[in-house]
mmCIF file of C-alpha atoms in Angstrom:
data_model
loop_
_atom_site.group_PDB
_atom_site.id
_atom_site.type_symbol
_atom_site.label_atom_id
_atom_site.label_comp_id
_atom_site.label_asym_id
_atom_site.label_seq_id
_atom_site.Cartn_x
_atom_site.Cartn_y
_atom_site.Cartn_z
ATOM 1 C CA MET A 1 -100.010 -54.605 0.368
ATOM 2 C CA THR A 2 -100.924 -52.375 3.489
ATOM 3 C CA ASP A 3 -103.500 -53.456 5.933
ATOM 4 C CA ASP A 4 -107.260 -51.680 5.700
ATOM 5 C CA ALA A 5 -107.113 -50.761 9.421
ATOM 6 C CA GLU A 6 -103.334 -49.313 9.037
ATOM 7 C CA LEU A 7 -104.905 -46.939 5.820
ATOM 8 C CA VAL A 8 -107.559 -45.802 7.916
ATOM 9 C CA ALA A 9 -105.317 -45.181 10.965
ATOM 10 C CA SER A 10 -102.733 -43.456 8.874
ATOM 11 C CA SER A 11 -105.219 -41.393 6.805
ATOM 12 C CA VAL A 12 -106.269 -39.332 10.346
ATOM 13 C CA HIS A 13 -102.834 -37.772 9.995
ATOM 14 C CA GLU A 14 -101.700 -38.486 6.384
ATOM 15 C CA PRO A 15 -105.680 -38.070 4.705
ATOM 16 C CA GLU A 16 -104.110 -38.692 0.987
ATOM 17 C CA ARG A 17 -103.690 -42.523 2.199
ATOM 18 C CA PHE A 18 -107.329 -42.499 2.589
ATOM 19 C CA ALA A 19 -107.226 -42.537 -1.917
ATOM 20 C CA LEU A 20 -105.844 -46.242 -1.526
ATOM 21 C CA LEU A 21 -108.909 -47.458 0.404
ATOM 22 C CA TYR A 22 -111.219 -45.664 -2.465
ATOM 23 C CA ASP A 23 -108.764 -47.609 -5.355
ATOM 24 C CA ARG A 24 -109.401 -50.831 -3.796
ATOM 25 C CA TYR A 25 -113.200 -50.995 -3.020
ATOM 26 C CA PHE A 26 -114.704 -48.154 -4.947
ATOM 27 C CA ASP A 27 -115.616 -51.136 -7.758
ATOM 28 C CA ASP A 28 -117.537 -53.134 -5.366
ATOM 29 C CA ILE A 29 -119.371 -50.747 -3.507
ATOM 30 C CA TYR A 30 -120.453 -49.119 -6.788
ATOM 31 C CA HIS A 31 -121.814 -52.677 -8.706
ATOM 32 C CA TYR A 32 -123.614 -53.319 -5.021
ATOM 33 C CA LEU A 33 -125.405 -49.760 -5.296
ATOM 34 C CA ALA A 34 -126.040 -50.116 -8.794
ATOM 35 C CA ALA A 35 -127.352 -53.820 -8.231
ATOM 36 C CA ARG A 36 -129.687 -52.163 -5.750
ATOM 37 C CA LEU A 37 -130.888 -49.097 -7.075
ATOM 38 C CA GLY A 38 -129.569 -48.809 -10.636
ATOM 39 C CA ARG A 39 -126.415 -47.651 -12.130
ATOM 40 C CA GLU A 40 -127.864 -43.821 -12.666
ATOM 41 C CA ASN A 41 -127.921 -43.607 -9.076
ATOM 42 C CA ALA A 42 -124.739 -45.646 -7.999
ATOM 43 C CA ASP A 43 -122.067 -43.370 -9.086
ATOM 44 C CA ASP A 44 -123.426 -40.384 -6.691
ATOM 45 C CA LEU A 45 -124.290 -43.185 -3.431
ATOM 46 C CA ALA A 46 -120.579 -44.727 -4.368
ATOM 47 C CA ALA A 47 -118.561 -41.151 -4.042
ATOM 48 C CA GLU A 48 -121.252 -40.313 -0.952
ATOM 49 C CA THR A 49 -120.379 -43.692 0.584
ATOM 50 C CA PHE A 50 -116.488 -43.126 0.660
ATOM 51 C CA LEU A 51 -117.099 -38.960 1.595
ATOM 52 C CA ILE A 52 -118.909 -40.428 4.673
ATOM 53 C CA ALA A 53 -116.330 -42.903 5.126
ATOM 54 C CA PHE A 54 -114.045 -40.527 4.962
ATOM 55 C CA ARG A 55 -115.167 -37.948 7.734
ATOM 56 C CA ARG A 56 -115.957 -40.879 10.174
ATOM 57 C CA ARG A 57 -113.009 -42.930 9.682
ATOM 58 C CA THR A 58 -111.844 -42.297 13.044
ATOM 59 C CA ASP A 59 -115.413 -44.238 14.173
ATOM 60 C CA PHE A 60 -113.528 -47.437 12.055
ATOM 61 C CA ASP A 61 -112.343 -49.736 15.234
ATOM 62 C CA ALA A 62 -110.575 -52.787 13.907
ATOM 63 C CA SER A 63 -110.234 -54.007 17.154
ATOM 64 C CA ARG A 64 -114.032 -55.039 17.544
ATOM 65 C CA GLY A 65 -112.844 -57.436 14.697
ATOM 66 C CA GLY A 66 -114.370 -55.663 12.118
ATOM 67 C CA THR A 67 -113.336 -55.259 8.568
ATOM 68 C CA PHE A 68 -113.176 -51.795 6.611
ATOM 69 C CA ARG A 69 -114.801 -53.323 3.620
ATOM 70 C CA PRO A 70 -118.144 -54.639 5.604
ATOM 71 C CA TRP A 71 -118.067 -51.192 7.205
ATOM 72 C CA LEU A 72 -118.555 -49.595 3.554
ATOM 73 C CA TYR A 73 -121.080 -51.977 2.479
ATOM 74 C CA GLY A 74 -123.231 -50.872 5.716
ATOM 75 C CA ILE A 75 -122.264 -47.070 5.005
ATOM 76 C CA ALA A 76 -123.797 -47.977 1.298
ATOM 77 C CA THR A 77 -126.740 -49.950 2.417
ATOM 78 C CA ASN A 78 -127.476 -46.790 5.129
ATOM 79 C CA LEU A 79 -127.481 -44.409 1.652
ATOM 80 C CA VAL A 80 -129.762 -46.901 0.301
ATOM 81 C CA SER A 81 -132.661 -46.720 2.928
ATOM 82 C CA GLN A 82 -132.033 -42.913 2.672
ATOM 83 C CA HIS A 83 -132.467 -42.507 -1.032
ATOM 84 C CA ARG A 84 -135.704 -44.834 -0.491
ATOM 85 C CA ARG A 85 -137.238 -43.034 1.525
ATOM 86 C CA THR A 86 -136.213 -39.658 0.278
ATOM 87 C CA GLU A 87 -138.031 -41.470 -3.136
ATOM 88 C CA GLN A 88 -141.483 -42.296 -1.393
ATOM 89 C CA ARG A 89 -141.595 -39.058 0.492
ATOM 90 C CA ARG A 90 -141.405 -37.310 -2.756
ATOM 91 C CA LEU A 91 -143.746 -39.891 -4.560
ATOM 92 C CA LYS A 92 -146.261 -39.056 -1.511
ATOM 93 C CA ALA A 93 -146.080 -35.661 -1.395
ATOM 94 C CA LEU A 94 -147.149 -35.880 -5.358
ATOM 95 C CA GLY A 95 -150.055 -37.762 -4.497
ATOM 96 C CA ARG A 96 -150.804 -35.011 -2.281
ATOM 97 C CA VAL A 97 -150.597 -32.001 -5.014
ATOM 98 C CA SER A 98 -153.925 -30.794 -6.126
ATOM 99 C CA VAL A 99 -154.894 -31.190 -9.830
ATOM 100 C CA GLU A 100 -155.172 -28.325 -11.681
ATOM 101 C CA TYR A 101 -157.440 -28.662 -14.723
ATOM 102 C CA ALA A 102 -157.906 -25.827 -17.594
ATOM 103 C CA LEU A 103 -161.984 -27.004 -18.321
ATOM 104 C CA ASP A 104 -164.519 -24.958 -19.839
ATOM 105 C CA GLY A 105 -167.282 -24.799 -17.064
ATOM 106 C CA HIS A 106 -167.261 -25.478 -13.276
ATOM 107 C CA GLU A 107 -169.214 -28.791 -13.606
ATOM 108 C CA ASP A 108 -166.436 -30.002 -15.910
ATOM 109 C CA GLN A 109 -163.680 -29.234 -12.808
ATOM 110 C CA VAL A 110 -165.606 -30.359 -10.338
ATOM 111 C CA THR A 111 -166.129 -33.744 -12.363
ATOM 112 C CA SER A 112 -162.846 -34.099 -13.078
ATOM 113 C CA ARG A 113 -161.446 -33.160 -9.742
ATOM 114 C CA ILE A 114 -163.453 -36.020 -8.154
ATOM 115 C CA THR A 115 -162.048 -37.946 -10.679
ATOM 116 C CA ALA A 116 -158.069 -37.335 -10.116
ATOM 117 C CA GLU A 117 -158.858 -37.956 -6.319
ATOM 118 C CA ALA A 118 -160.230 -41.050 -6.870
ATOM 119 C CA LEU A 119 -157.282 -42.208 -9.196
ATOM 120 C CA ARG A 120 -154.663 -40.671 -7.050
ATOM 121 C CA PRO A 121 -153.827 -43.402 -4.813
ATOM 122 C CA ASP A 122 -153.297 -46.000 -7.350
ATOM 123 C CA LEU A 123 -151.468 -43.429 -9.477
ATOM 124 C CA VAL A 124 -149.362 -43.006 -6.797
ATOM 125 C CA GLN A 125 -149.005 -46.807 -6.175
ATOM 126 C CA ALA A 126 -148.067 -47.443 -9.409
ATOM 127 C CA MET A 127 -145.455 -44.603 -9.754
ATOM 128 C CA ARG A 128 -144.056 -46.033 -6.933
ATOM 129 C CA ASP A 129 -143.897 -49.937 -8.173
ATOM 130 C CA LEU A 130 -142.151 -48.425 -11.901
ATOM 131 C CA ALA A 131 -138.460 -49.279 -12.162
ATOM 132 C CA PRO A 132 -136.435 -45.807 -11.075
ATOM 133 C CA GLY A 133 -135.388 -45.389 -14.631
ATOM 134 C CA ASP A 134 -139.088 -45.648 -15.727
ATOM 135 C CA ARG A 135 -139.914 -43.350 -13.331
ATOM 136 C CA ASP A 136 -137.250 -40.708 -14.086
ATOM 137 C CA VAL A 137 -138.811 -40.547 -17.626
ATOM 138 C CA VAL A 138 -142.205 -40.013 -16.670
ATOM 139 C CA PHE A 139 -141.114 -37.541 -14.667
ATOM 140 C CA LEU A 140 -139.261 -35.489 -16.918
ATOM 141 C CA SER A 141 -142.040 -35.979 -19.462
ATOM 142 C CA ILE A 142 -144.600 -34.954 -17.484
ATOM 143 C CA LEU A 143 -143.697 -32.941 -14.679
ATOM 144 C CA GLY A 144 -140.572 -31.430 -16.555
ATOM 145 C CA GLY A 145 -142.088 -31.323 -19.834
ATOM 146 C CA LEU A 146 -139.275 -32.742 -21.698
ATOM 147 C CA GLY A 147 -139.620 -34.237 -24.925
ATOM 148 C CA TYR A 148 -137.620 -37.448 -25.976
ATOM 149 C CA ASP A 149 -134.321 -35.753 -27.476
ATOM 150 C CA GLU A 150 -134.085 -33.468 -23.996
ATOM 151 C CA ILE A 151 -134.861 -36.413 -21.871
ATOM 152 C CA THR A 152 -131.905 -38.340 -23.880
ATOM 153 C CA GLN A 153 -129.579 -35.262 -23.058
ATOM 154 C CA ALA A 154 -130.846 -35.247 -19.365
ATOM 155 C CA LEU A 155 -130.521 -38.740 -18.713
ATOM 156 C CA GLY A 156 -127.608 -39.405 -20.552
ATOM 157 C CA ILE A 157 -128.945 -42.281 -22.235
ATOM 158 C CA PRO A 158 -130.340 -42.993 -26.031
ATOM 159 C CA SER A 159 -133.442 -41.872 -27.542
ATOM 160 C CA GLY A 160 -134.656 -45.535 -28.118
ATOM 161 C CA THR A 161 -134.006 -46.184 -24.303
ATOM 162 C CA VAL A 162 -136.188 -43.002 -23.627
ATOM 163 C CA GLY A 163 -139.052 -44.412 -25.756
ATOM 164 C CA SER A 164 -138.808 -48.044 -24.120
ATOM 165 C CA ARG A 165 -139.078 -46.466 -21.281
ATOM 166 C CA LEU A 166 -141.723 -44.332 -21.198
ATOM 167 C CA ASN A 167 -143.832 -46.928 -23.207
ATOM 168 C CA ARG A 168 -143.203 -49.525 -20.641
ATOM 169 C CA ALA A 169 -144.241 -47.127 -17.911
ATOM 170 C CA ARG A 170 -147.307 -45.555 -19.809
ATOM 171 C CA LYS A 171 -148.474 -49.898 -20.094
ATOM 172 C CA ARG A 172 -148.097 -50.106 -16.401
ATOM 173 C CA LEU A 173 -150.015 -46.921 -15.443
ATOM 174 C CA ARG A 174 -152.477 -47.525 -17.685
ATOM 175 C CA ARG A 175 -153.179 -51.041 -16.395
ATOM 176 C CA ALA A 176 -153.080 -49.957 -12.753
ATOM 177 C CA LEU A 177 -155.716 -47.147 -13.736
ATOM 178 C CA GLY A 178 -158.248 -50.034 -14.943
ATOM 179 C CA GLY A 179 -156.755 -49.782 -18.660
ATOM 180 C CA GLN A 180 -158.844 -46.585 -19.510
ATOM 181 C CA ILE A 181 -156.754 -43.636 -18.574
ATOM 182 C CA ASP A 182 -153.275 -42.610 -19.687
ATOM 183 C CA PRO A 183 -152.143 -40.353 -17.077
ATOM 184 C CA THR A 184 -149.011 -39.388 -19.537
ATOM 185 C CA GLU A 185 -150.947 -38.409 -22.436
ATOM 186 C CA GLU A 186 -151.416 -35.020 -22.711
ATOM 187 C CA ASP A 187 -154.933 -33.303 -22.929
#
């Protein structure tokens, strides 16, 4: 079995040698990412981990006492952090989106806008607190306007899973908003 450091070094001139490192460590990195962010994100981020490692393979320095596997985990951990920051920025942006209502009169619009503005921070925080899979289902339902069957196709998950995720998310969001309002309900 060829040493990791030798494979990294030889891959500089023979890039196909890097595939041996990919084969050796992909499952470990995938399982780590799946545990951190869920399986739905793990495939892409595991692939991105190896892409970054391949592009930066000349930065790997085995003489500093490091080994390749922990170096990969470092890259993967940085990607987890980036992923979470991106998701948080999206949720913050959602919290700033102006609320549009099709209401009868000006008074109804003003009342609804004030209510929505007051609830927005609680709603955004509740969305942040949802599990990523639950959040995806809510976003696809509300923002994408997709029904159960379409969400099933979009996420590649069973219809029952869509239903249970949406139900769980509705309960948590309703509870976060004082139990009176279901933000996932259509008017």
